[in-house]
Amino acid sequence: MAQRLFDNLTSDYLAAAARLAPHGSRRKVVVYVESYDDIFFWRSLLDEVEAPGLRFEVMLPSQSTLGKGKKVALMNALSHGLGKNLIACVDADYDYLLQGTTEISRLLCNHPWVFHTYVYAIENYQCYAPSLHTVCVMATLNDRDIFDFEDFFSRYSRIIFPLFAWSVWCYRNGRSSRFSMQDFVKVVQWDSISLNHPERMLESVKKKVNAKIAWLQRSFPEARGKYQQVVEDIRKLGVNDSDTYLFMRGHDLFENLVVPLLTAVCRTLTHERENEIRRLAVHDIQKQSELAHYTHSSASVEDMLRKQTEYKRAPLYRMIVSQIKKSQQEDIAPKT
């Protein structure tokens, strides 16, 4: 019985149920997401949209399978009848930047009840540069600022932007097998980390980026004249030279770039705090006790990246909140 009720769950059904609810009850909006990992992000975002007469319930779109991913989520959501009371919230991936060149991209960009992250994925928000110092504090309990994440990722983004535009061109024009997202990250990740000389990290990336761009220009002469149009298109879609990192594949940014960098920063901060304890301890028992307490109180970089919510200040994140809020206030489908 419960399964049959779920199969018949549609926006119209939820609207009818709301009309039968007792006076003063909050209208429920069901929100379909891609996987279990997405539930907390969207739940936290929707907390800002909820109002006295409105509540959201975030869930996976299938109660009968463990299928995950955007396509599964969107196809199942569509089969249930999306509307004001039944919406889908998914990662943008490259589909936002492809602007309708694939079926999933058309659905994501044009359906009034499908909302997306704008940046590539949730991981990109977790790696939002202005929030990274806070992550280090959460992990090490040391507030000393030893690395300028905002300046670094701004300069890094300006370096990789031209190559990122090439990546989008390849995906829009069926050339991704020649230059894939995996190929892209191999070029833009750092070979080594130098906290004292971050310019060396950036210079190394710049050399690799320039070499790959030269290869792409030779390999795809048909892109001449069309590449610049892609540059203009993605800028209109919100990809700025200073925040390109937010639009690259989220898993690559998280695992290959940000976690190694933050691990190096946090290792330095942890050593500082431990040396301070050793210096200030009156006797060995106190030293061992304080060191044990500090170790117990600190946390892993990866865990803190996933738990932090400082990214809520990001302009594109605020845009998602505003769009969903507006859609629930209007009597007709929201404009896209």
mmCIF file of C-alpha atoms in Angstrom:
data_model
loop_
_atom_site.group_PDB
_atom_site.id
_atom_site.type_symbol
_atom_site.label_atom_id
_atom_site.label_comp_id
_atom_site.label_asym_id
_atom_site.label_seq_id
_atom_site.Cartn_x
_atom_site.Cartn_y
_atom_site.Cartn_z
ATOM 1 C CA MET A 1 0.000 0.000 0.000
ATOM 2 C CA ALA A 2 2.750 2.469 0.958
ATOM 3 C CA GLN A 3 4.538 1.767 -2.334
ATOM 4 C CA ARG A 4 1.372 2.396 -4.382
ATOM 5 C CA LEU A 5 0.805 5.689 -2.576
ATOM 6 C CA PHE A 6 4.371 6.750 -3.329
ATOM 7 C CA ASP A 7 3.995 5.803 -7.004
ATOM 8 C CA ASN A 8 0.946 8.095 -7.230
ATOM 9 C CA LEU A 9 2.693 10.998 -5.536
ATOM 10 C CA THR A 10 2.443 14.045 -7.786
ATOM 11 C CA SER A 11 2.399 17.788 -7.330
ATOM 12 C CA ASP A 12 -1.381 17.785 -7.915
ATOM 13 C CA TYR A 13 -1.870 15.020 -5.347
ATOM 14 C CA LEU A 14 0.120 16.998 -2.773
ATOM 15 C CA ALA A 15 -1.881 20.132 -3.572
ATOM 16 C CA ALA A 16 -5.140 18.231 -3.046
ATOM 17 C CA ALA A 17 -3.850 16.791 0.221
ATOM 18 C CA ALA A 18 -2.935 20.296 1.387
ATOM 19 C CA ARG A 19 -6.487 21.517 0.755
ATOM 20 C CA LEU A 20 -7.829 18.701 2.949
ATOM 21 C CA ALA A 21 -5.382 19.404 5.774
ATOM 22 C CA PRO A 22 -6.592 21.181 8.943
ATOM 23 C CA HIS A 23 -6.661 24.970 8.863
ATOM 24 C CA GLY A 24 -3.262 26.394 9.750
ATOM 25 C CA SER A 25 -1.289 23.345 8.574
ATOM 26 C CA ARG A 26 1.867 23.994 6.623
ATOM 27 C CA ARG A 27 1.782 23.095 2.929
ATOM 28 C CA LYS A 28 4.285 20.322 2.179
ATOM 29 C CA VAL A 29 6.635 20.460 -0.791
ATOM 30 C CA VAL A 30 8.422 17.203 -1.612
ATOM 31 C CA VAL A 31 11.972 17.688 -2.899
ATOM 32 C CA TYR A 32 13.704 14.963 -4.914
ATOM 33 C CA VAL A 33 17.514 14.872 -4.832
ATOM 34 C CA GLU A 34 20.141 12.651 -6.445
ATOM 35 C CA SER A 35 21.582 10.698 -3.520
ATOM 36 C CA TYR A 36 21.776 10.402 0.260
ATOM 37 C CA ASP A 37 24.871 12.626 0.213
ATOM 38 C CA ASP A 38 22.773 15.511 -1.140
ATOM 39 C CA ILE A 39 20.054 15.468 1.487
ATOM 40 C CA PHE A 40 21.863 17.570 4.113
ATOM 41 C CA PHE A 41 22.934 20.251 1.608
ATOM 42 C CA TRP A 42 19.443 20.787 0.241
ATOM 43 C CA ARG A 43 17.814 20.439 3.659
ATOM 44 C CA SER A 44 20.097 23.191 4.972
ATOM 45 C CA LEU A 45 19.355 25.407 1.975
ATOM 46 C CA LEU A 46 15.611 24.900 2.180
ATOM 47 C CA ASP A 47 15.614 25.843 5.859
ATOM 48 C CA GLU A 48 16.038 29.411 4.592
ATOM 49 C CA VAL A 49 12.987 29.095 2.341
ATOM 50 C CA GLU A 50 10.569 27.539 4.808
ATOM 51 C CA ALA A 51 7.903 29.869 6.171
ATOM 52 C CA PRO A 52 5.053 29.561 8.694
ATOM 53 C CA GLY A 53 2.778 28.060 6.029
ATOM 54 C CA LEU A 54 5.393 26.068 4.124
ATOM 55 C CA ARG A 55 7.591 23.061 4.811
ATOM 56 C CA PHE A 56 9.867 20.898 2.648
ATOM 57 C CA GLU A 57 10.583 17.191 2.804
ATOM 58 C CA VAL A 58 13.789 16.097 1.052
ATOM 59 C CA MET A 59 13.944 12.525 -0.227
ATOM 60 C CA LEU A 60 15.195 10.253 -2.987
ATOM 61 C CA PRO A 61 12.778 9.893 -5.924
ATOM 62 C CA SER A 62 12.510 6.104 -5.674
ATOM 63 C CA GLN A 63 11.473 3.929 -2.774
ATOM 64 C CA SER A 64 11.950 0.709 -4.754
ATOM 65 C CA THR A 65 15.556 0.910 -6.015
ATOM 66 C CA LEU A 66 18.964 2.183 -4.911
ATOM 67 C CA GLY A 67 19.571 3.886 -8.244
ATOM 68 C CA LYS A 68 21.394 7.198 -7.877
ATOM 69 C CA GLY A 69 22.538 10.039 -10.084
ATOM 70 C CA LYS A 70 21.019 12.999 -11.831
ATOM 71 C CA LYS A 71 19.407 11.134 -14.723
ATOM 72 C CA VAL A 72 17.714 8.642 -12.395
ATOM 73 C CA ALA A 73 16.532 11.462 -10.142
ATOM 74 C CA LEU A 74 15.162 13.601 -12.966
ATOM 75 C CA MET A 75 13.478 10.792 -14.884
ATOM 76 C CA ASN A 76 11.800 9.460 -11.740
ATOM 77 C CA ALA A 77 10.828 12.962 -10.682
ATOM 78 C CA LEU A 78 9.282 13.709 -14.062
ATOM 79 C CA SER A 79 7.317 10.456 -13.966
ATOM 80 C CA HIS A 80 5.802 11.601 -10.665
ATOM 81 C CA GLY A 81 4.704 14.944 -12.134
ATOM 82 C CA LEU A 82 6.810 17.907 -11.041
ATOM 83 C CA GLY A 83 5.056 21.079 -9.949
ATOM 84 C CA LYS A 84 4.823 23.647 -7.191
ATOM 85 C CA ASN A 85 4.459 20.936 -4.557
ATOM 86 C CA LEU A 86 6.977 18.486 -6.056
ATOM 87 C CA ILE A 87 10.360 19.813 -7.181
ATOM 88 C CA ALA A 88 13.766 18.373 -8.077
ATOM 89 C CA CYS A 89 17.087 19.759 -6.840
ATOM 90 C CA VAL A 90 20.256 18.457 -8.512
ATOM 91 C CA ASP A 91 23.892 19.221 -9.259
ATOM 92 C CA ALA A 92 24.431 21.398 -12.309
ATOM 93 C CA ASP A 93 27.480 19.456 -13.531
ATOM 94 C CA TYR A 94 28.404 20.598 -17.061
ATOM 95 C CA ASP A 95 24.741 20.396 -18.079
ATOM 96 C CA TYR A 96 24.167 24.015 -17.067
ATOM 97 C CA LEU A 97 27.041 25.200 -19.250
ATOM 98 C CA LEU A 98 26.018 22.959 -22.165
ATOM 99 C CA GLN A 99 22.821 25.035 -22.395
ATOM 100 C CA GLY A 100 20.528 22.507 -24.003
ATOM 101 C CA THR A 101 22.884 20.532 -26.231
ATOM 102 C CA THR A 102 21.799 17.283 -24.519
ATOM 103 C CA GLU A 103 18.454 15.989 -23.234
ATOM 104 C CA ILE A 104 19.463 16.294 -19.576
ATOM 105 C CA SER A 105 20.874 19.769 -20.187
ATOM 106 C CA ARG A 106 17.600 20.924 -21.777
ATOM 107 C CA LEU A 107 15.642 19.559 -18.851
ATOM 108 C CA LEU A 108 17.925 21.132 -16.258
ATOM 109 C CA CYS A 109 18.049 24.531 -17.978
ATOM 110 C CA ASN A 110 14.404 24.824 -19.033
ATOM 111 C CA HIS A 111 12.121 22.945 -16.638
ATOM 112 C CA PRO A 112 10.527 25.434 -14.211
ATOM 113 C CA TRP A 113 10.498 22.967 -11.296
ATOM 114 C CA VAL A 114 14.049 21.663 -11.611
ATOM 115 C CA PHE A 115 16.548 23.634 -9.535
ATOM 116 C CA HIS A 116 20.295 23.168 -9.666
ATOM 117 C CA THR A 117 23.513 24.269 -7.994
ATOM 118 C CA TYR A 118 24.842 26.515 -10.837
ATOM 119 C CA VAL A 119 28.364 25.529 -9.775
ATOM 120 C CA TYR A 120 29.345 22.030 -10.873
ATOM 121 C CA ALA A 121 28.285 20.225 -7.684
ATOM 122 C CA ILE A 122 27.797 20.470 -3.951
ATOM 123 C CA GLU A 123 31.527 19.761 -3.443
ATOM 124 C CA ASN A 124 32.362 23.020 -5.190
ATOM 125 C CA TYR A 125 30.434 24.974 -2.576
ATOM 126 C CA GLN A 126 32.214 23.025 0.141
ATOM 127 C CA CYS A 127 35.487 24.210 -1.443
ATOM 128 C CA TYR A 128 34.374 27.874 -1.612
ATOM 129 C CA ALA A 129 37.626 29.781 -1.071
ATOM 130 C CA PRO A 130 36.338 32.372 1.465
ATOM 131 C CA SER A 131 35.259 29.488 3.727
ATOM 132 C CA LEU A 132 38.513 27.511 3.709
ATOM 133 C CA HIS A 133 40.190 29.345 6.590
ATOM 134 C CA THR A 134 37.186 28.487 8.750
ATOM 135 C CA VAL A 135 37.581 24.839 7.755
ATOM 136 C CA CYS A 136 41.195 24.954 8.942
ATOM 137 C CA VAL A 137 40.078 26.419 12.267
ATOM 138 C CA MET A 138 37.457 23.686 12.634
ATOM 139 C CA ALA A 139 40.049 20.993 11.945
ATOM 140 C CA THR A 140 42.951 22.356 14.034
ATOM 141 C CA LEU A 141 41.428 24.764 16.593
ATOM 142 C CA ASN A 142 44.100 27.221 15.482
ATOM 143 C CA ASP A 143 42.909 30.537 14.053
ATOM 144 C CA ARG A 144 46.247 31.783 12.717
ATOM 145 C CA ASP A 145 45.930 32.815 9.089
ATOM 146 C CA ILE A 146 48.939 31.398 7.244
ATOM 147 C CA PHE A 147 47.554 31.049 3.709
ATOM 148 C CA ASP A 148 45.445 33.454 1.635
ATOM 149 C CA PHE A 149 42.954 31.059 0.066
ATOM 150 C CA GLU A 150 40.843 33.762 -1.588
ATOM 151 C CA ASP A 151 43.744 35.399 -3.381
ATOM 152 C CA PHE A 152 45.260 32.055 -4.322
ATOM 153 C CA PHE A 153 42.096 30.613 -5.876
ATOM 154 C CA SER A 154 41.338 33.899 -7.603
ATOM 155 C CA ARG A 155 44.749 33.853 -9.296
ATOM 156 C CA TYR A 156 44.439 30.126 -9.960
ATOM 157 C CA SER A 157 41.053 30.654 -11.629
ATOM 158 C CA ARG A 158 42.410 33.333 -13.943
ATOM 159 C CA ILE A 159 45.103 30.892 -15.057
ATOM 160 C CA ILE A 160 42.783 27.973 -15.769
ATOM 161 C CA PHE A 161 39.849 29.946 -17.253
ATOM 162 C CA PRO A 162 41.031 29.770 -20.901
ATOM 163 C CA LEU A 163 41.536 25.997 -20.647
ATOM 164 C CA PHE A 164 38.199 25.580 -18.896
ATOM 165 C CA ALA A 165 36.515 27.339 -21.818
ATOM 166 C CA TRP A 166 38.213 24.824 -24.116
ATOM 167 C CA SER A 167 36.809 22.018 -21.977
ATOM 168 C CA VAL A 168 33.289 23.383 -22.371
ATOM 169 C CA TRP A 169 33.850 23.783 -26.132
ATOM 170 C CA CYS A 170 34.910 20.132 -26.377
ATOM 171 C CA TYR A 171 31.821 18.926 -24.501
ATOM 172 C CA ARG A 172 29.501 21.127 -26.539
ATOM 173 C CA ASN A 173 30.987 19.880 -29.798
ATOM 174 C CA GLY A 174 31.376 16.163 -29.155
ATOM 175 C CA ARG A 175 35.143 16.265 -28.620
ATOM 176 C CA SER A 176 35.198 15.244 -24.953
ATOM 177 C CA SER A 177 36.849 11.912 -25.790
ATOM 178 C CA ARG A 178 39.907 13.902 -26.922
ATOM 179 C CA PHE A 179 39.902 16.266 -23.942
ATOM 180 C CA SER A 180 37.853 14.988 -21.024
ATOM 181 C CA MET A 181 37.274 16.357 -17.534
ATOM 182 C CA GLN A 182 39.864 13.886 -16.299
ATOM 183 C CA ASP A 183 42.350 15.269 -18.832
ATOM 184 C CA PHE A 184 41.525 18.765 -17.629
ATOM 185 C CA VAL A 185 42.234 18.038 -13.967
ATOM 186 C CA LYS A 186 45.552 16.384 -14.810
ATOM 187 C CA VAL A 187 46.644 19.694 -16.269
ATOM 188 C CA VAL A 188 45.303 22.044 -13.596
ATOM 189 C CA GLN A 189 46.243 20.154 -10.425
ATOM 190 C CA TRP A 190 49.461 21.045 -8.649
ATOM 191 C CA ASP A 191 52.494 18.806 -8.831
ATOM 192 C CA SER A 192 53.597 19.789 -5.332
ATOM 193 C CA ILE A 193 52.480 22.128 -2.551
ATOM 194 C CA SER A 194 54.538 25.065 -1.317
ATOM 195 C CA LEU A 195 52.785 27.138 1.341
ATOM 196 C CA ASN A 196 55.671 29.599 1.549
ATOM 197 C CA HIS A 197 55.830 30.075 -2.222
ATOM 198 C CA PRO A 198 52.337 29.566 -3.681
ATOM 199 C CA GLU A 199 53.395 31.491 -6.780
ATOM 200 C CA ARG A 200 55.519 28.470 -7.718
ATOM 201 C CA MET A 201 52.438 26.264 -7.651
ATOM 202 C CA LEU A 202 50.590 28.723 -9.874
ATOM 203 C CA GLU A 203 53.473 29.098 -12.286
ATOM 204 C CA SER A 204 53.689 25.321 -12.703
ATOM 205 C CA VAL A 205 49.976 25.131 -13.498
ATOM 206 C CA LYS A 206 50.266 28.040 -15.927
ATOM 207 C CA LYS A 207 52.991 26.316 -17.924
ATOM 208 C CA LYS A 208 50.904 23.139 -18.226
ATOM 209 C CA VAL A 209 47.783 25.117 -19.168
ATOM 210 C CA ASN A 210 49.597 27.041 -21.912
ATOM 211 C CA ALA A 211 51.050 23.825 -23.333
ATOM 212 C CA LYS A 212 47.642 22.123 -23.414
ATOM 213 C CA ILE A 213 45.973 25.146 -25.019
ATOM 214 C CA ALA A 214 48.604 25.104 -27.771
ATOM 215 C CA TRP A 215 47.850 21.400 -28.331
ATOM 216 C CA LEU A 216 44.091 22.058 -28.479
ATOM 217 C CA GLN A 217 44.543 24.866 -30.989
ATOM 218 C CA ARG A 218 46.542 22.545 -33.230
ATOM 219 C CA SER A 219 44.154 19.627 -32.751
ATOM 220 C CA PHE A 220 40.909 21.519 -33.347
ATOM 221 C CA PRO A 221 41.471 24.236 -35.972
ATOM 222 C CA GLU A 222 37.682 24.252 -36.534
ATOM 223 C CA ALA A 223 37.323 25.956 -33.134
ATOM 224 C CA ARG A 224 38.894 29.129 -34.473
ATOM 225 C CA GLY A 225 36.295 31.877 -34.091
ATOM 226 C CA LYS A 226 33.880 29.612 -32.160
ATOM 227 C CA TYR A 227 36.022 29.341 -29.035
ATOM 228 C CA GLN A 228 35.585 33.032 -28.233
ATOM 229 C CA GLN A 229 31.819 32.607 -28.392
ATOM 230 C CA VAL A 230 32.063 29.915 -25.715
ATOM 231 C CA VAL A 231 34.127 32.297 -23.565
ATOM 232 C CA GLU A 232 31.417 34.937 -23.849
ATOM 233 C CA ASP A 233 28.637 32.400 -23.232
ATOM 234 C CA ILE A 234 30.063 30.974 -20.010
ATOM 235 C CA ARG A 235 30.785 34.451 -18.665
ATOM 236 C CA LYS A 236 27.120 35.323 -19.173
ATOM 237 C CA LEU A 237 26.255 32.155 -17.247
ATOM 238 C CA GLY A 238 28.266 33.308 -14.235
ATOM 239 C CA VAL A 239 31.700 31.787 -14.817
ATOM 240 C CA ASN A 240 34.063 34.589 -13.855
ATOM 241 C CA ASP A 241 37.802 34.567 -14.423
ATOM 242 C CA SER A 242 38.263 34.759 -10.651
ATOM 243 C CA ASP A 243 36.028 31.819 -9.642
ATOM 244 C CA THR A 244 36.471 29.254 -12.433
ATOM 245 C CA TYR A 245 37.364 26.602 -9.861
ATOM 246 C CA LEU A 246 33.706 26.517 -8.763
ATOM 247 C CA PHE A 247 32.658 25.138 -12.160
ATOM 248 C CA MET A 248 35.221 22.370 -12.666
ATOM 249 C CA ARG A 249 34.252 18.832 -11.697
ATOM 250 C CA GLY A 250 33.534 18.913 -7.975
ATOM 251 C CA HIS A 251 35.074 15.594 -7.033
ATOM 252 C CA ASP A 252 38.356 16.570 -8.709
ATOM 253 C CA LEU A 253 38.419 19.948 -6.984
ATOM 254 C CA PHE A 254 37.672 18.399 -3.602
ATOM 255 C CA GLU A 255 39.951 15.350 -3.694
ATOM 256 C CA ASN A 256 42.816 16.437 -5.963
ATOM 257 C CA LEU A 257 43.198 20.104 -5.119
ATOM 258 C CA VAL A 258 41.558 21.380 -1.960
ATOM 259 C CA VAL A 259 42.022 18.429 0.418
ATOM 260 C CA PRO A 260 45.792 18.156 -0.273
ATOM 261 C CA LEU A 261 46.221 21.925 0.097
ATOM 262 C CA LEU A 262 44.216 22.138 3.322
ATOM 263 C CA THR A 263 45.971 19.080 4.698
ATOM 264 C CA ALA A 264 49.310 20.851 4.261
ATOM 265 C CA VAL A 265 47.992 24.018 5.908
ATOM 266 C CA CYS A 266 46.404 22.106 8.787
ATOM 267 C CA ARG A 267 49.543 20.061 9.350
ATOM 268 C CA THR A 268 51.471 23.292 9.908
ATOM 269 C CA LEU A 269 48.788 24.707 12.207
ATOM 270 C CA THR A 270 48.611 21.470 14.198
ATOM 271 C CA HIS A 271 52.366 21.405 14.699
ATOM 272 C CA GLU A 272 52.230 25.010 15.917
ATOM 273 C CA ARG A 273 49.554 24.213 18.465
ATOM 274 C CA GLU A 274 51.349 21.063 19.665
ATOM 275 C CA ASN A 275 54.639 22.956 20.040
ATOM 276 C CA GLU A 276 52.820 25.627 22.012
ATOM 277 C CA ILE A 277 51.451 22.970 24.390
ATOM 278 C CA ARG A 278 54.906 21.476 24.839
ATOM 279 C CA ARG A 279 56.366 24.916 25.550
ATOM 280 C CA LEU A 280 53.736 25.984 28.064
ATOM 281 C CA ALA A 281 53.268 22.712 29.924
ATOM 282 C CA VAL A 282 54.481 22.876 33.520
ATOM 283 C CA HIS A 283 55.311 19.173 33.719
ATOM 284 C CA ASP A 284 55.220 16.038 31.573
ATOM 285 C CA ILE A 285 51.849 14.796 32.841
ATOM 286 C CA GLN A 286 50.208 18.090 31.923
ATOM 287 C CA LYS A 287 51.903 18.032 28.525
ATOM 288 C CA GLN A 288 50.670 14.522 27.717
ATOM 289 C CA SER A 289 47.177 15.311 28.974
ATOM 290 C CA GLU A 290 46.892 18.510 26.917
ATOM 291 C CA LEU A 291 48.300 16.873 23.801
ATOM 292 C CA ALA A 292 45.836 13.995 24.133
ATOM 293 C CA HIS A 293 42.954 16.421 24.637
ATOM 294 C CA TYR A 294 44.020 18.477 21.621
ATOM 295 C CA THR A 295 44.297 15.378 19.422
ATOM 296 C CA HIS A 296 40.852 14.253 20.545
ATOM 297 C CA SER A 297 39.343 17.699 19.863
ATOM 298 C CA SER A 298 40.782 18.204 16.376
ATOM 299 C CA ALA A 299 39.211 16.645 13.284
ATOM 300 C CA SER A 300 39.999 15.559 9.737
ATOM 301 C CA VAL A 301 40.089 18.118 6.953
ATOM 302 C CA GLU A 302 37.767 16.097 4.751
ATOM 303 C CA ASP A 303 35.121 15.738 7.468
ATOM 304 C CA MET A 304 35.187 19.456 8.232
ATOM 305 C CA LEU A 305 34.949 20.381 4.542
ATOM 306 C CA ARG A 306 31.793 18.308 4.239
ATOM 307 C CA LYS A 307 30.254 19.688 7.439
ATOM 308 C CA GLN A 308 31.031 23.382 7.062
ATOM 309 C CA THR A 309 28.316 25.758 5.826
ATOM 310 C CA GLU A 310 30.259 29.002 5.379
ATOM 311 C CA TYR A 311 29.675 28.663 1.630
ATOM 312 C CA LYS A 312 26.159 29.971 2.223
ATOM 313 C CA ARG A 313 27.609 33.430 1.622
ATOM 314 C CA ALA A 314 28.409 32.549 -2.005
ATOM 315 C CA PRO A 315 26.393 34.677 -4.493
ATOM 316 C CA LEU A 316 25.303 31.683 -6.579
ATOM 317 C CA TYR A 317 24.119 29.859 -3.465
ATOM 318 C CA ARG A 318 22.048 32.912 -2.534
ATOM 319 C CA MET A 319 20.587 32.833 -6.048
ATOM 320 C CA ILE A 320 19.302 29.280 -5.543
ATOM 321 C CA VAL A 321 17.629 30.285 -2.283
ATOM 322 C CA SER A 322 15.996 33.284 -3.963
ATOM 323 C CA GLN A 323 14.736 31.270 -6.929
ATOM 324 C CA ILE A 324 13.124 28.531 -4.853
ATOM 325 C CA LYS A 325 11.615 31.100 -2.501
ATOM 326 C CA LYS A 326 10.166 33.043 -5.437
ATOM 327 C CA SER A 327 8.768 29.874 -7.030
ATOM 328 C CA GLN A 328 6.825 29.063 -3.870
ATOM 329 C CA GLN A 329 5.430 32.576 -3.579
ATOM 330 C CA GLU A 330 4.078 32.781 -7.125
ATOM 331 C CA ASP A 331 0.786 31.277 -8.299
ATOM 332 C CA ILE A 332 2.245 30.243 -11.654
ATOM 333 C CA ALA A 333 5.357 28.378 -12.696
ATOM 334 C CA PRO A 334 8.521 30.445 -12.159
ATOM 335 C CA LYS A 335 10.258 31.997 -15.114
ATOM 336 C CA THR A 336 13.580 30.444 -16.160
#
